[in-house]
XYZ file of C-alpha atoms in Angstrom:
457
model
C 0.000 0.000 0.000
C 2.862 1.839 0.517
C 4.228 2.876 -2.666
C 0.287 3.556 -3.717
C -0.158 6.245 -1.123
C 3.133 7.619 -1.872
C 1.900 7.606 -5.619
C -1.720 9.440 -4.415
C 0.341 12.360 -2.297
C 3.324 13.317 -5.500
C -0.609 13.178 -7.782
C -1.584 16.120 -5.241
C 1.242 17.649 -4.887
C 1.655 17.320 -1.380
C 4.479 17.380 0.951
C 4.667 14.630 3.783
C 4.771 17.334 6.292
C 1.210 18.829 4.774
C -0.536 15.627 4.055
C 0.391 14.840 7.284
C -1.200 17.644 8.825
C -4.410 17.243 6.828
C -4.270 13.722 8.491
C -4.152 14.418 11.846
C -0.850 12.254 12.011
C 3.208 13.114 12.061
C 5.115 13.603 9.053
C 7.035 10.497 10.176
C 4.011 8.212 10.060
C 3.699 8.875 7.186
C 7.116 8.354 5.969
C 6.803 5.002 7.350
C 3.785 4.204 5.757
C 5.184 5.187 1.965
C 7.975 2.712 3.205
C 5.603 -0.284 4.127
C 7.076 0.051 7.423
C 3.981 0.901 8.876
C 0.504 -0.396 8.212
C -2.144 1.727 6.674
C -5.412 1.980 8.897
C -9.050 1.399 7.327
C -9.514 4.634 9.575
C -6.736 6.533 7.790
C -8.134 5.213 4.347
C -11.618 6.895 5.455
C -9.754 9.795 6.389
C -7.454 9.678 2.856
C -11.148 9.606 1.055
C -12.714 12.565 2.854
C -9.974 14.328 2.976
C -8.696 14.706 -1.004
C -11.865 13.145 -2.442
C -9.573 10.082 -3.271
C -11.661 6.959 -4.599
C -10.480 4.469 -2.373
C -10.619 2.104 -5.827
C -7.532 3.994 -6.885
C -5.785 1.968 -4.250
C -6.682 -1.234 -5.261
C -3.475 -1.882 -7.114
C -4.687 -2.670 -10.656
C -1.891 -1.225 -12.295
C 0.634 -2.960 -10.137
C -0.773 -6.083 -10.581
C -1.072 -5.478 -14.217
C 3.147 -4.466 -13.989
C 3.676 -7.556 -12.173
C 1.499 -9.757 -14.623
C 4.109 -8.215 -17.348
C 7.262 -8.591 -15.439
C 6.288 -12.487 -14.361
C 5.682 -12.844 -18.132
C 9.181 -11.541 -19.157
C 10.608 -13.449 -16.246
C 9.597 -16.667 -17.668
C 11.920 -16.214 -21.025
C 14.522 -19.417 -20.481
C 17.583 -16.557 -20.194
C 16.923 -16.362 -16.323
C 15.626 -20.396 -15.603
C 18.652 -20.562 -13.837
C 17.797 -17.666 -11.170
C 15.071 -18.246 -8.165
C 12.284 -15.816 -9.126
C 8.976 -16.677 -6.511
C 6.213 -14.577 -8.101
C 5.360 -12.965 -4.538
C 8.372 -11.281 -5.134
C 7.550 -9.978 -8.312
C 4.413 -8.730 -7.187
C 6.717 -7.060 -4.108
C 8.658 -5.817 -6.388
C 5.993 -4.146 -8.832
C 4.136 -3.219 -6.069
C 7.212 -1.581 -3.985
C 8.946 -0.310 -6.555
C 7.044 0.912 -9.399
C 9.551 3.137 -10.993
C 12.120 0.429 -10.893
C 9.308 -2.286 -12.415
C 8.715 0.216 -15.393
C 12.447 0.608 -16.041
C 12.643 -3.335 -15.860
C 9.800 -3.548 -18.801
C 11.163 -1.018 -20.755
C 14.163 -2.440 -20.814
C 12.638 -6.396 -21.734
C 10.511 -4.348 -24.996
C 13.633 -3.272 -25.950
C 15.639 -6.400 -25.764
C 12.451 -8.436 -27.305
C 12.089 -6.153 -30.471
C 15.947 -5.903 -31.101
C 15.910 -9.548 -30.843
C 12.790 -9.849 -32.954
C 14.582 -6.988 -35.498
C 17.956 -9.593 -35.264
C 15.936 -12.531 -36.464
C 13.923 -10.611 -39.359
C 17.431 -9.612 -40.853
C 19.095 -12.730 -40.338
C 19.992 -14.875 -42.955
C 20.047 -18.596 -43.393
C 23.538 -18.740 -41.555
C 21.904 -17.320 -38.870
C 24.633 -14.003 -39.588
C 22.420 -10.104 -40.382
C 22.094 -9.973 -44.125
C 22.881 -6.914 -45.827
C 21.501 -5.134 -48.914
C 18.762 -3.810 -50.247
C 15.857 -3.163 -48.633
C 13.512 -6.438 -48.861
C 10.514 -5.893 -50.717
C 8.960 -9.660 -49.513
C 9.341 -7.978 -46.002
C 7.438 -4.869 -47.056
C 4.144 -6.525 -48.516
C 3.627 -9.020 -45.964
C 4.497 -5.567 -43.383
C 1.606 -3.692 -45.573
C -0.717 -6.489 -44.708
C -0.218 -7.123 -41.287
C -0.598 -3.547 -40.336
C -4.168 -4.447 -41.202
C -4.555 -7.475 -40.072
C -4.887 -8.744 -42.987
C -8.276 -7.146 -43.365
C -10.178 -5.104 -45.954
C -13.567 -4.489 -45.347
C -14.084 -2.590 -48.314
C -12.918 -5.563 -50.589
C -14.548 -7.851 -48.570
C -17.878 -5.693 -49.780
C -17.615 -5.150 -53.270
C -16.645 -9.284 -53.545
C -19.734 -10.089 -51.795
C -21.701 -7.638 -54.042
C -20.137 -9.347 -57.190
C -20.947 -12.883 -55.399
C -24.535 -12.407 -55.192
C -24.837 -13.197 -58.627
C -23.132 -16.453 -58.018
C -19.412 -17.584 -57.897
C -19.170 -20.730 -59.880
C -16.966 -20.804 -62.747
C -19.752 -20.343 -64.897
C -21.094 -17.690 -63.146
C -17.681 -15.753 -63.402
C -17.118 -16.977 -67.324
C -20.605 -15.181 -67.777
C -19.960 -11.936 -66.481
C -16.378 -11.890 -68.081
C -18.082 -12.645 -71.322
C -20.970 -9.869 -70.595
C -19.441 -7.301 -69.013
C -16.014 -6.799 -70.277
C -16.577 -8.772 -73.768
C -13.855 -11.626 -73.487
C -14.532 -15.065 -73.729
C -13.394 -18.315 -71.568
C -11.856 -20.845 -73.062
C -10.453 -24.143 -71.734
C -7.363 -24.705 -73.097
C -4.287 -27.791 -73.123
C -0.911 -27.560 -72.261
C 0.711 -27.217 -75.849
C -0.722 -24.115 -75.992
C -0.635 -22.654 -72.582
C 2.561 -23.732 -71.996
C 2.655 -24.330 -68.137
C 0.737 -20.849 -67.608
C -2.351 -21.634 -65.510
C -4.324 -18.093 -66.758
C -3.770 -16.015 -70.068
C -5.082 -12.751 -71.237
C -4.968 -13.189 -75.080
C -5.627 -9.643 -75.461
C -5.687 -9.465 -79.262
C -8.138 -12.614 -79.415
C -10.440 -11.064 -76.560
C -10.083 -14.385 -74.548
C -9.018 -15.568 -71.137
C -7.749 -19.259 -71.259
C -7.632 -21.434 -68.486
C -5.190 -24.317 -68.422
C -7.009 -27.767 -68.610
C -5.284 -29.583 -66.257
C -6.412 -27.268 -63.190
C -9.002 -28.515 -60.477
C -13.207 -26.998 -60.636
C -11.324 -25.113 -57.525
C -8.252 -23.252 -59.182
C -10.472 -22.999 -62.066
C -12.634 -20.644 -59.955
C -9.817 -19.236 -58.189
C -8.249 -18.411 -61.667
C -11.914 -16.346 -63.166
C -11.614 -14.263 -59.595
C -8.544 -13.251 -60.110
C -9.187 -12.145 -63.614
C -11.777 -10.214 -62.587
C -9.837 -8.543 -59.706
C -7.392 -7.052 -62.814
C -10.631 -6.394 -64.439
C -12.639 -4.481 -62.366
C -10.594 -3.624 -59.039
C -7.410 -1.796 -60.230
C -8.594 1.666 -58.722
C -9.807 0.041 -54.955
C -6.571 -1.710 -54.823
C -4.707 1.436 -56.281
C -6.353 3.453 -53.667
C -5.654 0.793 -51.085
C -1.671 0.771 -51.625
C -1.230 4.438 -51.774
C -1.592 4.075 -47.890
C 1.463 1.960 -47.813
C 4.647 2.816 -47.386
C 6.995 0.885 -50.395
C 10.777 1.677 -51.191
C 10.048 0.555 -54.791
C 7.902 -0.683 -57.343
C 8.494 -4.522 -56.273
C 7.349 -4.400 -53.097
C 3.942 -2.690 -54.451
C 4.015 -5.169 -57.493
C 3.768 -8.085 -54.742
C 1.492 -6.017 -52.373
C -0.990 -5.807 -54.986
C -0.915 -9.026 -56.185
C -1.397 -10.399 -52.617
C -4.585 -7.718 -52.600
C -5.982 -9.236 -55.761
C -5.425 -12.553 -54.603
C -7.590 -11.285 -51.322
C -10.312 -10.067 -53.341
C -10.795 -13.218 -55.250
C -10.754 -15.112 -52.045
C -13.377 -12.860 -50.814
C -15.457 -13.329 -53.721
C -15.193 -17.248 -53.927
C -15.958 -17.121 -49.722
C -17.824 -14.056 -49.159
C -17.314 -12.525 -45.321
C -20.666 -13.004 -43.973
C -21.877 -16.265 -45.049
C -17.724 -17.591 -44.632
C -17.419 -16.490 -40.860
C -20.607 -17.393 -40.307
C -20.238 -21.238 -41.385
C -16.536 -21.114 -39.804
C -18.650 -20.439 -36.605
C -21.220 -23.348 -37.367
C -18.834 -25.779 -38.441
C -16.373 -24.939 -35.635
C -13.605 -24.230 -37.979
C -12.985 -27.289 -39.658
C -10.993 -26.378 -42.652
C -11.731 -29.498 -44.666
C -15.592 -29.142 -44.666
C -15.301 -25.077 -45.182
C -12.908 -26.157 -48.292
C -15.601 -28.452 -49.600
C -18.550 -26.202 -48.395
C -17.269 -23.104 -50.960
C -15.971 -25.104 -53.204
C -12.144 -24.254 -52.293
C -8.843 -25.693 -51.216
C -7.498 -26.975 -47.858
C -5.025 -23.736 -48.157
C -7.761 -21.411 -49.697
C -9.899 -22.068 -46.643
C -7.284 -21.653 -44.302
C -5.843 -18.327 -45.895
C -9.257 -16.877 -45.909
C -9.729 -17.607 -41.978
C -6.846 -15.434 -41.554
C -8.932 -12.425 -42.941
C -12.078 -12.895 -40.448
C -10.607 -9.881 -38.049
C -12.798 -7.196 -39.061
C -13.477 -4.421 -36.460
C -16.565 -5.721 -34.092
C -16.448 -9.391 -35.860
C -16.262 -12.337 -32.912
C -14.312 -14.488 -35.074
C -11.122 -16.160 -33.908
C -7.717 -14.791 -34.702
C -5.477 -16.987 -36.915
C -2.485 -16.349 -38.754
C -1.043 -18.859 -41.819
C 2.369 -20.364 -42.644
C 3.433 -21.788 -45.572
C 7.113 -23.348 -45.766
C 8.817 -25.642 -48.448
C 10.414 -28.723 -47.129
C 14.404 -26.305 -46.453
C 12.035 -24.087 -43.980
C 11.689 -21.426 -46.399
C 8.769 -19.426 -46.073
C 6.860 -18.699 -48.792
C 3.358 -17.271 -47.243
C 3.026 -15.277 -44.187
C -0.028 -14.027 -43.571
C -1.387 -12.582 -39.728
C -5.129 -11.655 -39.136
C -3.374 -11.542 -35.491
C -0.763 -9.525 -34.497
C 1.031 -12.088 -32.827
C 4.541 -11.920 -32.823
C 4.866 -15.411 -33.325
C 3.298 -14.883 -37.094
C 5.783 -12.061 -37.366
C 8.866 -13.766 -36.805
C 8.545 -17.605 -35.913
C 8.759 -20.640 -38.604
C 12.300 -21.743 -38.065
C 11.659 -24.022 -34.769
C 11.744 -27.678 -35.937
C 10.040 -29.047 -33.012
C 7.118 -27.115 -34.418
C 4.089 -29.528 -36.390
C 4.664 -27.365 -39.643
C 7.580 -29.273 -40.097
C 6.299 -32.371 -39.149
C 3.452 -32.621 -41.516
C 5.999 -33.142 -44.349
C 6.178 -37.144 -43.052
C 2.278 -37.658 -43.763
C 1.644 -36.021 -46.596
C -2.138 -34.817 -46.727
C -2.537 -35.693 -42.866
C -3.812 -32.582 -40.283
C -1.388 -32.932 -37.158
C -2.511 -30.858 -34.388
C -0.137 -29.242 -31.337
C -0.244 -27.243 -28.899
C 2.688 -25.083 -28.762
C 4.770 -22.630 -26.104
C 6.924 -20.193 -26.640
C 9.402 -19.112 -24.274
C 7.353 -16.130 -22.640
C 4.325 -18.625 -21.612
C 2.188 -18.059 -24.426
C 0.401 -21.143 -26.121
C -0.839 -21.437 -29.336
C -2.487 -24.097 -31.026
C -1.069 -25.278 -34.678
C -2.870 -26.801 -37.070
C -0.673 -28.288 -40.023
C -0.791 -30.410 -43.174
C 0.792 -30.262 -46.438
C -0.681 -29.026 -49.857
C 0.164 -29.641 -53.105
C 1.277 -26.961 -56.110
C 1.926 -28.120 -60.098
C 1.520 -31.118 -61.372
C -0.158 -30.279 -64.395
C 1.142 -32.703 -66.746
C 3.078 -35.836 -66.572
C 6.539 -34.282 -66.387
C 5.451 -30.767 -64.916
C 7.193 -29.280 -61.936
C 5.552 -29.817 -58.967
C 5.602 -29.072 -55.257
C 4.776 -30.295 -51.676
C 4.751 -27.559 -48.891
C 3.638 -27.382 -45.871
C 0.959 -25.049 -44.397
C -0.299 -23.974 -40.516
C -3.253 -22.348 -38.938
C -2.362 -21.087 -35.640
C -4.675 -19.816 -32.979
C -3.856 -18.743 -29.677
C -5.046 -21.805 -26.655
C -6.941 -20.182 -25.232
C -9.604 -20.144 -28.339
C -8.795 -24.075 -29.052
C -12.541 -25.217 -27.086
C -14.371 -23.070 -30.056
C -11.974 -25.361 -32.866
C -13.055 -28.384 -33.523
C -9.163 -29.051 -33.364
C -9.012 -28.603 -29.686
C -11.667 -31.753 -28.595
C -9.642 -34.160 -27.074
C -6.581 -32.707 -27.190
C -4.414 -33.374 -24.366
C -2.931 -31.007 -21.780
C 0.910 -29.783 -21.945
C 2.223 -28.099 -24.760
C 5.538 -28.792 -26.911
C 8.260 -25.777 -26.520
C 9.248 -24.292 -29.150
C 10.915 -21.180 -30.184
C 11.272 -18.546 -32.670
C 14.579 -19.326 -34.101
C 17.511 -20.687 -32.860
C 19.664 -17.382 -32.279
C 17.234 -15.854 -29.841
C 15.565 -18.819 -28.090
C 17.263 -19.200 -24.882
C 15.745 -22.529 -23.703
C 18.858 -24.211 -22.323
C 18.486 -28.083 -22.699
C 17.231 -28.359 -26.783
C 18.502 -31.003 -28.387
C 17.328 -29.624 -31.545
C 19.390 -26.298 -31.181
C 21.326 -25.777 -34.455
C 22.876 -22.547 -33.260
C 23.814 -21.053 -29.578
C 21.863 -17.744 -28.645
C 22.683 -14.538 -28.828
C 23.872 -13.264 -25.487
C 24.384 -17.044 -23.881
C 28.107 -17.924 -23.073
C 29.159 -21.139 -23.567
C 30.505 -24.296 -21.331
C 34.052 -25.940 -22.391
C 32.344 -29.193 -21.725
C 35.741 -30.586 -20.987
C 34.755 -32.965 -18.817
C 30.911 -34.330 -19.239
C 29.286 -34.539 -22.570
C 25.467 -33.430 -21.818
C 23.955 -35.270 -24.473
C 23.067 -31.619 -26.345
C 24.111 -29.931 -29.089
C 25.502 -26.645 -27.137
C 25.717 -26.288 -22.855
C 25.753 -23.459 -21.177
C 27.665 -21.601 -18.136
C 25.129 -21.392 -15.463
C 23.092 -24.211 -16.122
């Protein structure tokens, strides 16, 4: 209580001396009281009330609780598993010494984002890459800084949707609206391309070898050129781009959205994700779309006042290579995580087409739950290039009772980390690199078993 009265006296601009006086007590009671050294009466906090109008809520400690929620969450990074940390101390601490608390989290933001800025420019030798400015890095920055979410894309998809999204549907209003035909056409002529614009012949052709659901896809994106260059142009002049790549891939990534949002319009999509608790097999067959178009499109579900859950989407070839990173989120783990191999993205590459679920933690405490399988790409022909990547969903826990995903699912979770270089859990046998900051053991007598040991452990 202490450091709360202290806090209520420097908010009125009081000296001890005069708050004192107003209390009827001596300045040194009140010395000892800012110290914890003394206890503070119910009679004094009556007296505190009348006195200066004080709401004796604002001495109910919220904020220090809420400090020493945040410092018991930074504590828990693997870094200080070594050191005896009770959390009544923690709460002492936060509740004691406030100003030396905030310092404390300051100072753990700061060492968490230059450790999350480390791993964003860090190459696959785990060294800072240098260059050019990264213009991958700046789409998928221009989409997460909206969540992934455009309402007003989402609305003029749904308005085209309401007079159907079949291929048909689409072929028709290609043909009527902008004059061009559809055509179905074989691989000696398309030459691997899955979608042409032969704009002399006034015809879109569609290679014959793609699925009723690429098909689809395919029309809606063709109509995204068609009719949504000035939304989209309007949308990416709020970006911030160092060149024209990095708006090239922005606005291919928006015209990919809009498609999605026409084949699964907003409404009726989060409102069957709710019915059929989010089981991305049956929403793929329900509209008609992939296993990964299902799962992308959950990503986009974060519209202000919607009650949907938050997801954000991995894709990764079988070297770890990200190819997809969409978050409808804002969790740092969509930001900067992928390269863990205890995670189930990597997993799913032994059973191809299988869903492996895990629950995951991170090394501050927070638990996710992954959903992962592979999907295919190419493929075509006989002899065509092809694929096999893998893909996640990931959710935090705490929203795995509303996921099909999470019946049955049993308690504990699997630690993982971000990458290598800035995971500090001590005993991974996984580890393919020591962390940043973490000296190591000579080892010159005991082999642990592990791939690096650490002084202190």
């Amino acid at each position: 209580m202490g450091p709360r009265l202290k806090r209520i006296r420097r908010d009125l601009s009081l000296t001890q001396a005069k708050m004192a006086e107003d209390l009827d007590v001596s300045p040194s009671y009140i010395a000892l009281m800012e110290r914890n050294q003394r206890p503070v009466t119910a009679d004094l906090l009556l007296r505190l009330a009348r006195t200066y109008a004080v709401d004796l809520a604002d001495l109910a400690g919220g904020e220090d609780e809420e400090a020493a929620a945040r410092m018991q969450a930074a504590l828990r990074n693997p870094l200080f598993a070594d050191i005896d940390l009770p959390a009544l101390d923690v709460a002492d601490i936060a509740t004691s010494y406030p100003g030396f608390a905030e310092a404390f989290l300051r100072l753990d933001l700061a060492h968490s984002e230059e450790q999350l800025a480390l791993a964003e420019r860090a190459g696959e030798d785990g060294e800072p890459a240098m260059g050019a400015s990264d213009p991958v890095a700046e789409a998928r920055a221009f989409l997460a800084a909206r969540r992934n979410s455009f309402p007003l894309l989402d609305a003029s998809a749904a308005a085209v949707a309401a007079d159907g999204a079949d291929a048909r549907s689409l072929s028709d209003r290609i043909a009527e609206r902008h004059g061009l035909r559809v055509e179905i056409a074989d691989e000696a002529l398309m030459r691997g391309a899955l979608r042409y614009h032969d704009y002399h012949r006034r015809r879109i052709m569609i290679h014959e070898g793609l699925e009723p659901a690429s098909r689809a896809f395919q029309l809606a994106l063709q109509l995204a050129v068609l009719e949504q260059s000035q939304p989209i142009e309007d949308l990416l002049a709020e970006g911030r781009f160092s060149g024209e790549d990095a708006r090239l891939l922005a606005r291919r990534a928006l015209q990919s959205y809009w498609a999605a949002a026409l084949l699964m319009p907003f409404d009726a999509f989060a409102r069957a994700a709710r019915q059929l608790r989010y089981d991305i097999a049956l929403l793929a067959a329900r509209f008609a779309v992939s296993f990964e178009q299902a799962a992308h499109r959950l990503t986009t579900l974060q519209r202000p006042g919607s009650d949907a859950v938050p997801f954000f989407f991995l894709r990764i070839d079988r070297a770890g290579n990200v190819s997809k990173r969409l978050d409808g989120a804002g969790f740092p783990f969509a930001a900067h995580g992928g390269r863990c191999p205890l995670w189930n993205i990597h997993h799913a590459f032994d059973r191809p087409g299988c869903i492996d679920v895990q629950r995951v933690e991170l090394p501050d405490g927070e638990r996710y739950l992954s959903i992962a399988r592979t999907v295919e790409a190419g493929g075509l022909t006989w002899n065509g290039p092809r694929t096999t990547r893998a893909v996640a969903l990931v959710c935090r826990a705490a929203d795995a009772p509303r996921l099909v995903y999470g019946d049955g699912l049993k308690e504990g979770a699997e630690p993982i980390g971000l990458a290598c270089r800035i995971c500090h859990r001590p005993r991974c046998i996984a580890r393919s690199a020591p962390p940043v900051g973490r000296e190591l053991l000579p080892n010159r007598f005991k082999d642990a078993g592990l791939p690096f040991a650490f002084v202190g452990e």
